[in-house]
XYZ file of C-alpha atoms in Angstrom:
436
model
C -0.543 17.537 21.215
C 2.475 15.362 22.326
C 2.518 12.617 25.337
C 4.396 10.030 26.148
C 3.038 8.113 23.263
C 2.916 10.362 20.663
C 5.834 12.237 19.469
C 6.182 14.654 16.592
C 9.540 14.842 14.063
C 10.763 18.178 14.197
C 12.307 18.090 11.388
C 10.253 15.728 9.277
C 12.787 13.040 8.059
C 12.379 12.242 4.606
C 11.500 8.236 3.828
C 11.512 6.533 0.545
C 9.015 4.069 1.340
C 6.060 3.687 -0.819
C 2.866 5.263 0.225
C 0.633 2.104 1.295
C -1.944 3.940 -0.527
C -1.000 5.102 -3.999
C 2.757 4.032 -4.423
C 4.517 6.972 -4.353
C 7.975 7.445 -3.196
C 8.677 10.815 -3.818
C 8.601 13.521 -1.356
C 6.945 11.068 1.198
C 8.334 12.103 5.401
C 7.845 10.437 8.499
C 5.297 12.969 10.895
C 5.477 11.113 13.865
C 6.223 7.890 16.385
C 3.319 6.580 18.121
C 3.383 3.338 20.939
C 1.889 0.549 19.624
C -1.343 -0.487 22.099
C 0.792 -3.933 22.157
C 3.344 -2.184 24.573
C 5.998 -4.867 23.573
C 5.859 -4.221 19.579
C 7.234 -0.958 20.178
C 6.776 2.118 18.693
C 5.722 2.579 15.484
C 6.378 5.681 12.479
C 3.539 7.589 10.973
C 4.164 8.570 7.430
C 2.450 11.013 4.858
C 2.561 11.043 1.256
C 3.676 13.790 -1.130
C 2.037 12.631 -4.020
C -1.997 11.596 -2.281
C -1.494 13.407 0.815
C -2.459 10.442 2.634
C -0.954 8.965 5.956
C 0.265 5.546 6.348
C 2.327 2.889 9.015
C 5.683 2.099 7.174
C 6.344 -1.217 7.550
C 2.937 -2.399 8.960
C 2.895 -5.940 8.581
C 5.607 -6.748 11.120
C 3.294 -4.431 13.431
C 0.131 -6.661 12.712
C -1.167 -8.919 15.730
C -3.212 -11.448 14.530
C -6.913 -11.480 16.353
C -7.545 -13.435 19.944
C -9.231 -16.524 18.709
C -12.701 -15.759 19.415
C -13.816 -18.703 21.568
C -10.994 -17.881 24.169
C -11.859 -14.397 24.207
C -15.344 -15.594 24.612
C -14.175 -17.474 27.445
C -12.913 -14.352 29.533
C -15.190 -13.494 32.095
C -13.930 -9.680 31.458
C -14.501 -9.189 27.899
C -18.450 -8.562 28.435
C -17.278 -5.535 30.217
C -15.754 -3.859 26.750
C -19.206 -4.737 25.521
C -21.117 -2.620 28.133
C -18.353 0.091 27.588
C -19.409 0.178 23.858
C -23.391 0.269 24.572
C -23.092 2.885 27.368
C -21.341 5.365 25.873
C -19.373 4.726 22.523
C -21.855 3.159 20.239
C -21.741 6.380 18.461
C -25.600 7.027 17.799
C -25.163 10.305 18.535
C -22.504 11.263 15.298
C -23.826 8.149 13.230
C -27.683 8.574 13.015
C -26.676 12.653 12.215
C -25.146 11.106 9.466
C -27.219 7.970 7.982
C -30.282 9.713 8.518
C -29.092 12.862 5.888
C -29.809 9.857 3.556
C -33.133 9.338 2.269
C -34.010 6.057 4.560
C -37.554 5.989 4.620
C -36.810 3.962 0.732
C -34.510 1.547 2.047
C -36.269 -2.174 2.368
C -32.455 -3.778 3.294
C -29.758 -2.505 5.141
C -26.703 -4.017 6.168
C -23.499 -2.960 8.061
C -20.316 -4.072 7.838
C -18.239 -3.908 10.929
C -20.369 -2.964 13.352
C -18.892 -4.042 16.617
C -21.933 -5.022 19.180
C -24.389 -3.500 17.118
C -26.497 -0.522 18.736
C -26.271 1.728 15.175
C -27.683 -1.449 13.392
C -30.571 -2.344 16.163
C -31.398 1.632 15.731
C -32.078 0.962 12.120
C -34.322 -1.840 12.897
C -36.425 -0.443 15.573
C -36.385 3.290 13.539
C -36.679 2.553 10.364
C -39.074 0.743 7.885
C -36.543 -1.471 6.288
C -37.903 -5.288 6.521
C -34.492 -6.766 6.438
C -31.413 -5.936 8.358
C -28.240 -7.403 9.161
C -24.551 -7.144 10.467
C -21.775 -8.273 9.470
C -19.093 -8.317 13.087
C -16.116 -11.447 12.660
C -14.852 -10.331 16.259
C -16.248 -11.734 19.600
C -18.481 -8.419 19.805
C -20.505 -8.792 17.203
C -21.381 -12.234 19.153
C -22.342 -10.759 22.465
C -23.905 -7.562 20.644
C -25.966 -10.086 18.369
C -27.290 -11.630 21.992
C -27.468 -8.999 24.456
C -29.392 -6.960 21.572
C -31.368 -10.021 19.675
C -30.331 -8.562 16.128
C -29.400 -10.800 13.114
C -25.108 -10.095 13.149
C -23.157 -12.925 11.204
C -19.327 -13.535 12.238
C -18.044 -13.160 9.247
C -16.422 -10.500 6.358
C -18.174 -9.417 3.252
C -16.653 -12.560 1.043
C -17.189 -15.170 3.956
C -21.086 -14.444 4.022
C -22.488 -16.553 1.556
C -26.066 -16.720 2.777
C -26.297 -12.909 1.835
C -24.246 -13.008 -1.453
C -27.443 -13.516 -3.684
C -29.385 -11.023 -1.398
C -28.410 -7.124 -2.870
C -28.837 -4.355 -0.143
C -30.329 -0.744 -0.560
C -28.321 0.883 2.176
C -24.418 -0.537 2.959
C -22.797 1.442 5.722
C -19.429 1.039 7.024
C -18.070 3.480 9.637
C -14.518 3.679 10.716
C -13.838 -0.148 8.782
C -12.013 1.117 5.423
C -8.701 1.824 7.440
C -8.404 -1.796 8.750
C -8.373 -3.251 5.596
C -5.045 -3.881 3.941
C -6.501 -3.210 -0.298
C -9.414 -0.268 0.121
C -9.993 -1.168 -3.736
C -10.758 -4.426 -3.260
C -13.362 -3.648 -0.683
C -14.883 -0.771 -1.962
C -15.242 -3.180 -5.302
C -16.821 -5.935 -3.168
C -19.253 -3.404 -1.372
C -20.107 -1.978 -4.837
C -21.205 -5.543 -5.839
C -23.155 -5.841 -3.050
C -25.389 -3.188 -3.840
C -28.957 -2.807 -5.548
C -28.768 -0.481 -8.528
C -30.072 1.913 -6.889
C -27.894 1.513 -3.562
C -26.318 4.102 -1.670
C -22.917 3.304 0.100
C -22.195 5.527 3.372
C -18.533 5.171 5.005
C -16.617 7.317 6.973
C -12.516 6.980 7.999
C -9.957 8.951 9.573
C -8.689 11.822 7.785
C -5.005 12.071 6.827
C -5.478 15.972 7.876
C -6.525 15.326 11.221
C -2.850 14.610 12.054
C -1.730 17.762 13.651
C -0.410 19.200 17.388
C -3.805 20.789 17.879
C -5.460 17.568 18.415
C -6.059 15.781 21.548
C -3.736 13.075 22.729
C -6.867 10.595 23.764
C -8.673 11.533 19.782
C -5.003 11.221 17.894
C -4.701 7.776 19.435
C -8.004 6.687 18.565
C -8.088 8.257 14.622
C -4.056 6.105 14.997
C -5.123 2.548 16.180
C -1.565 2.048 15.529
C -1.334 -1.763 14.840
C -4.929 -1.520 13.842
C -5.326 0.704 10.858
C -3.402 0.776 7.752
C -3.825 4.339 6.647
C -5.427 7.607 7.247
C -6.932 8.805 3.564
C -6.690 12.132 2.052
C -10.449 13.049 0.461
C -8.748 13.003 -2.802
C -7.471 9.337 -2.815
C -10.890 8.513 -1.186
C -12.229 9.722 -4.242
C -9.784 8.225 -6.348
C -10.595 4.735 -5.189
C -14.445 5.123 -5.501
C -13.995 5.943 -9.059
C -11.366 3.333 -9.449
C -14.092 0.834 -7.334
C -16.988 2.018 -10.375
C -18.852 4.282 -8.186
C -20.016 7.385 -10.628
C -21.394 9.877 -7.584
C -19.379 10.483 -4.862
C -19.796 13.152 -1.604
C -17.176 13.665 0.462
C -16.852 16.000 3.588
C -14.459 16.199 6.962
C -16.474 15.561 9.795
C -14.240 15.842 13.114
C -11.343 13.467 12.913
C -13.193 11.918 10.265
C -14.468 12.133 6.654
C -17.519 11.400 5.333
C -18.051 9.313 1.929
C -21.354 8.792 0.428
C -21.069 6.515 -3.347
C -23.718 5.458 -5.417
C -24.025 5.217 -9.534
C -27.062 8.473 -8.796
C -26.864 11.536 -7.537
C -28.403 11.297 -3.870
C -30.102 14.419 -2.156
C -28.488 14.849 1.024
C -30.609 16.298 4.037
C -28.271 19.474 5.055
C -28.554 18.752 8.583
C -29.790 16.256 11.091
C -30.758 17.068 14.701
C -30.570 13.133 16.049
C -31.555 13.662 19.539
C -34.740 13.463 19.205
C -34.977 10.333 17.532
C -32.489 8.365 19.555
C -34.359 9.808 22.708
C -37.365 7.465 20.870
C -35.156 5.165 20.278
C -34.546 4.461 23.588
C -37.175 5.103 24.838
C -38.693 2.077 23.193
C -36.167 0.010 24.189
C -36.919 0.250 27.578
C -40.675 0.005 27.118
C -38.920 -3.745 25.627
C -38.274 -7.115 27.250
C -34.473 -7.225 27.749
C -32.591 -10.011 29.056
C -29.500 -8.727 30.557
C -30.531 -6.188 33.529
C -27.330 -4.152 32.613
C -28.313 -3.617 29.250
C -31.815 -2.082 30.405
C -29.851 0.438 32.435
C -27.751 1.207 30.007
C -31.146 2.022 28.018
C -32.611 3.864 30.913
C -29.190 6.089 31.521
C -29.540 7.018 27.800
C -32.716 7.875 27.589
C -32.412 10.230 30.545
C -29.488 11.738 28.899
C -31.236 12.546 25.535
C -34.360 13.984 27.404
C -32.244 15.995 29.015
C -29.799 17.177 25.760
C -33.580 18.170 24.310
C -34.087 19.942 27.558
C -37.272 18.052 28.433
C -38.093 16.921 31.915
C -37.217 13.913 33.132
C -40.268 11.887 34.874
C -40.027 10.667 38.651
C -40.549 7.278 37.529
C -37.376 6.922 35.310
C -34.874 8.609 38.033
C -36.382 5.773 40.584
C -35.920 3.250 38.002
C -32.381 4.215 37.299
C -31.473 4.537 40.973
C -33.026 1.125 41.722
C -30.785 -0.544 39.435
C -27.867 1.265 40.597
C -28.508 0.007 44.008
C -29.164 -3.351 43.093
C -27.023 -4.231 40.168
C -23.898 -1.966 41.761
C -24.885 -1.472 45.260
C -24.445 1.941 44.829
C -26.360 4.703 46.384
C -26.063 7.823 45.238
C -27.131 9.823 48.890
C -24.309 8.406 50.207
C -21.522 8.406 47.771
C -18.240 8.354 49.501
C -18.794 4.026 49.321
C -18.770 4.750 45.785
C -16.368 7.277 45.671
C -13.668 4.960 48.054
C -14.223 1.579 45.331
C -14.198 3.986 42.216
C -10.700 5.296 43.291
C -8.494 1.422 44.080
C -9.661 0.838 40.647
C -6.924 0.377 37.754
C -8.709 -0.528 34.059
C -11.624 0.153 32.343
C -12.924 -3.423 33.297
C -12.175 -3.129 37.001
C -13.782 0.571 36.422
C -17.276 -1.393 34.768
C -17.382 -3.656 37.722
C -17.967 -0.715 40.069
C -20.012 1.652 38.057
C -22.171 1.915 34.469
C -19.828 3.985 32.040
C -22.366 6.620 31.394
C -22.822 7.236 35.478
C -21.366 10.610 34.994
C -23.487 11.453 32.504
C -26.562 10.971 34.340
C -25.203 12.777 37.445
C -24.161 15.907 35.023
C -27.315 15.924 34.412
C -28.519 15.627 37.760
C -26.588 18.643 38.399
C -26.538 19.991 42.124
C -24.618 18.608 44.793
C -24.148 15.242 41.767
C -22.021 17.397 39.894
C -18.382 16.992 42.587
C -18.705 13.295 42.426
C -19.277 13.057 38.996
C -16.187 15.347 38.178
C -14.259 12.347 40.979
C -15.557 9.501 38.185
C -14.670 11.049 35.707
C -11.333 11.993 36.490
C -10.895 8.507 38.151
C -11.970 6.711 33.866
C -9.307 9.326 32.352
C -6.451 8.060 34.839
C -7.072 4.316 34.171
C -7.706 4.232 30.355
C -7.624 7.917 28.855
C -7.924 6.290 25.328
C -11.044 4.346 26.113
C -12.825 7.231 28.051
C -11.789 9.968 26.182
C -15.143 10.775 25.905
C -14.800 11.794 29.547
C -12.403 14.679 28.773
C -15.439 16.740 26.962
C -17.683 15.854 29.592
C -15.166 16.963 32.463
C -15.206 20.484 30.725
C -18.990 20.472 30.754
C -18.929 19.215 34.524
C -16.609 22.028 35.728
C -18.170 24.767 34.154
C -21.614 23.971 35.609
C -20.325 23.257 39.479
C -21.388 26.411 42.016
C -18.584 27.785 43.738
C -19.737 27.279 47.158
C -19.519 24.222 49.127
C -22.132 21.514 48.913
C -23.747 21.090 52.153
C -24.518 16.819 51.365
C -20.452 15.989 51.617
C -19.340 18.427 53.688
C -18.461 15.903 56.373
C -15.999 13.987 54.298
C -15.139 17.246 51.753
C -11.610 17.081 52.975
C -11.343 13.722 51.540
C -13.017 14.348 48.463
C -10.464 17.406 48.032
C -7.146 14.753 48.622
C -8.751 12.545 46.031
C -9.548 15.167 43.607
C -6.342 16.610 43.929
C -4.381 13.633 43.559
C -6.160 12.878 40.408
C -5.528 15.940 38.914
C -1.958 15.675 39.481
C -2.166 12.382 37.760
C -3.731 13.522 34.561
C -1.622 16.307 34.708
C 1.497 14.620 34.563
């Protein structure tokens, strides 16, 4: 797919740079250009290797923005918001527990993840599993806020800073979409290997070099990209190159979406063929909510996603947790959801994804798909309204938009007829916008 910010070479120009990855310069071409997300850096070229296969940013260091000192972004009175986004609908339980729990968890005693932004995956392990220690490792301001809004042990610091753990070897490392930021993948799969037991299992998963085609999504290409974020985009076989090279003697590798999925350890680990994680982050939340927690937001965050898996499993929903939901909505948003044109009116003068958090939870739309009915029109409005004003943040949205439209009746819905013809100019304008 090609936007404005992504543009294929047709032809590929050949490039004699070195592959970041392997060092080749034969037979290596530029793909593509892709916008930097610092719109003043420019545009930056997307190369791929003859020799590994792999895909990598020519040139990256002059692209590299060094990271927001931490107290000032700390400081921002908006930057809780990206947190929020994260725990209400990108925390990626859904794809990651599918994934860690094919491993054979009920033996791991210490866990620890490495780069794991505000930390929902890693408070999962700890209220799912039986491990007695677990920890994160998050430098960035996230990790912060995750370690307080969620009470879970996450240390500000990389895998060489943390001293206090170097003498303490962990069962289970995982590290999910962290190997691409990292400017030597040798060195760090080396570090990670020393940070093992002997009987440790490493999980990690990256974007896959062969992900990079027109049939993917402008909102996913951008993401698996991060252009001025990630370094490269591996091919499985330098992936497995590097975990031999790194002393790993069993390695699994398999595409999973955009991604791949690497599993390394010095045994042979029996893999679980398939993991249905619904029901277990359903629990999951579930027992969060059942939990003292701090920050009101947070708890309604919990409740929205715990209505949202009990619905996925097809279970009812009780009376108690729709009131609950809609409580907080009214009080923490002012929004109620009999009368939604309010809602509808502030949604639409919005311009971010933070001015977009201010007015609504994130995963709204999800709990009025699921409400179905006369829910579904105004949650097609939100949704369409979070594509316009950050498509690559709430690309998420796009999926659910399909889901939305393919479930709405065809006749009108008697609870907005009186202001339909409104609903119809603001639906139509944002479809005109996403369609441009």
């Amino acid at each position: 797919m090609q936007n404005d910010r992504v543009v294929w070479y047709n032809p590929r120009p050949v490039t004699t740079d070195a592959c970041r990855v392997c060092g080749n310069t034969h037979h290596n071409h530029l793909i593509l250009t892709v916008a930097h997300w610092a719109t003043d850096l420019g545009i930056m070229d997307v190369a791929k290797c003859g020799d590994c296969g792999s895909a990598w940013f020519p040139n990256m260091e002059r692209f590299l923005v060094p990271y927001p000192d931490t107290q000032i972004i700390l400081q921002d009175p908006d930057f809780p918001y990206y947190i929020y986004h994260y725990l209400e609908i990108v925390g990626g339980l859904d794809w990651k527990v599918s994934l860690l729990e094919r491993l054979p968890f009920a033996q791991f005693r210490s866990v620890l993840e490495i780069g794991g932004n505000a930390g929902v995956t890693l408070d999962y392990c700890r209220t799912q599993w039986n491990a007695e220690t677990v920890i994160g490792l998050e430098p960035s301001a996230y990790g912060l806020i995750g370690s307080r809004l969620l009470e879970i042990p996450i240390l500000p610091q990389y895998l060489h800073e943390a001293t206090s753990i170097q003498d303490q070897p962990f069962d289970c490392i995982y590290a999910t979409e962290v190997l691409e930021h990292v400017s030597d993948p040798l060195a760090f799969l080396q570090e990670i290997k020393r940070a093992l037991t002997s009987n440790g299992i490493l999980l990690l998963t990256t974007p896959r070099a062969g992900a990079l085609n027109l049939q993917t999504p402008a909102g996913e290409l951008l993401a698996a990209l991060s252009p001025g974020a990630h370094y490269f985009l591996l091919s499985p076989e330098k992936l497995a190159d590097l975990a031999s090279q790194a002393g790993f003697a069993w390695c699994h590798i398999e595409p999973f979406g955009m991604t791949q999925v690497c599993v390394l350890a010095d045994h042979p680990v029996a893999l679980a063929n398939h993991v249905w994680a619904t029901p277990r982050i359903r629990d999951y939340y579930q027992r969060k909510t059942s939990q003292t927690v701090a920050d009101a937001r947070v708890l309604l965050g919990h409740w929205l996603n715990y209505h949202t898996y009990t619905c996925q499993m097809g279970l009812p929903v009780e009376a108690t947790v729709i009131a609950k939901i809609e409580t907080a909505l009214q009080t923490l948003f002012d929004i109620d959801l009999t009368q939604p044109q309010g809602l509808l009116e502030r949604v639409a003068a919005t311009d971010s994804l933070v001015s977009l958090g201010k007015i609504m939870p994130y995963a709204l739309p999800y709990y009025l798909y699921w409400r179905g009915g006369d829910y579904l029109p105004v949650a097609e409005l939100l949704v369409l309204q979070g594509l316009k004003v950050d498509f690559q943040n709430l690309f998420v949205y796009d999926a659910l938009l399909e889901k939305i439209r393919a479930a709405q009746p065809q006749t009108p819905i008697s609870l907005y007829q009186r202001f339909q013809s409104q609903l119809k100019r603001f639906r139509n304008r944002l479809v005109r916008h996403n369609h441009d």
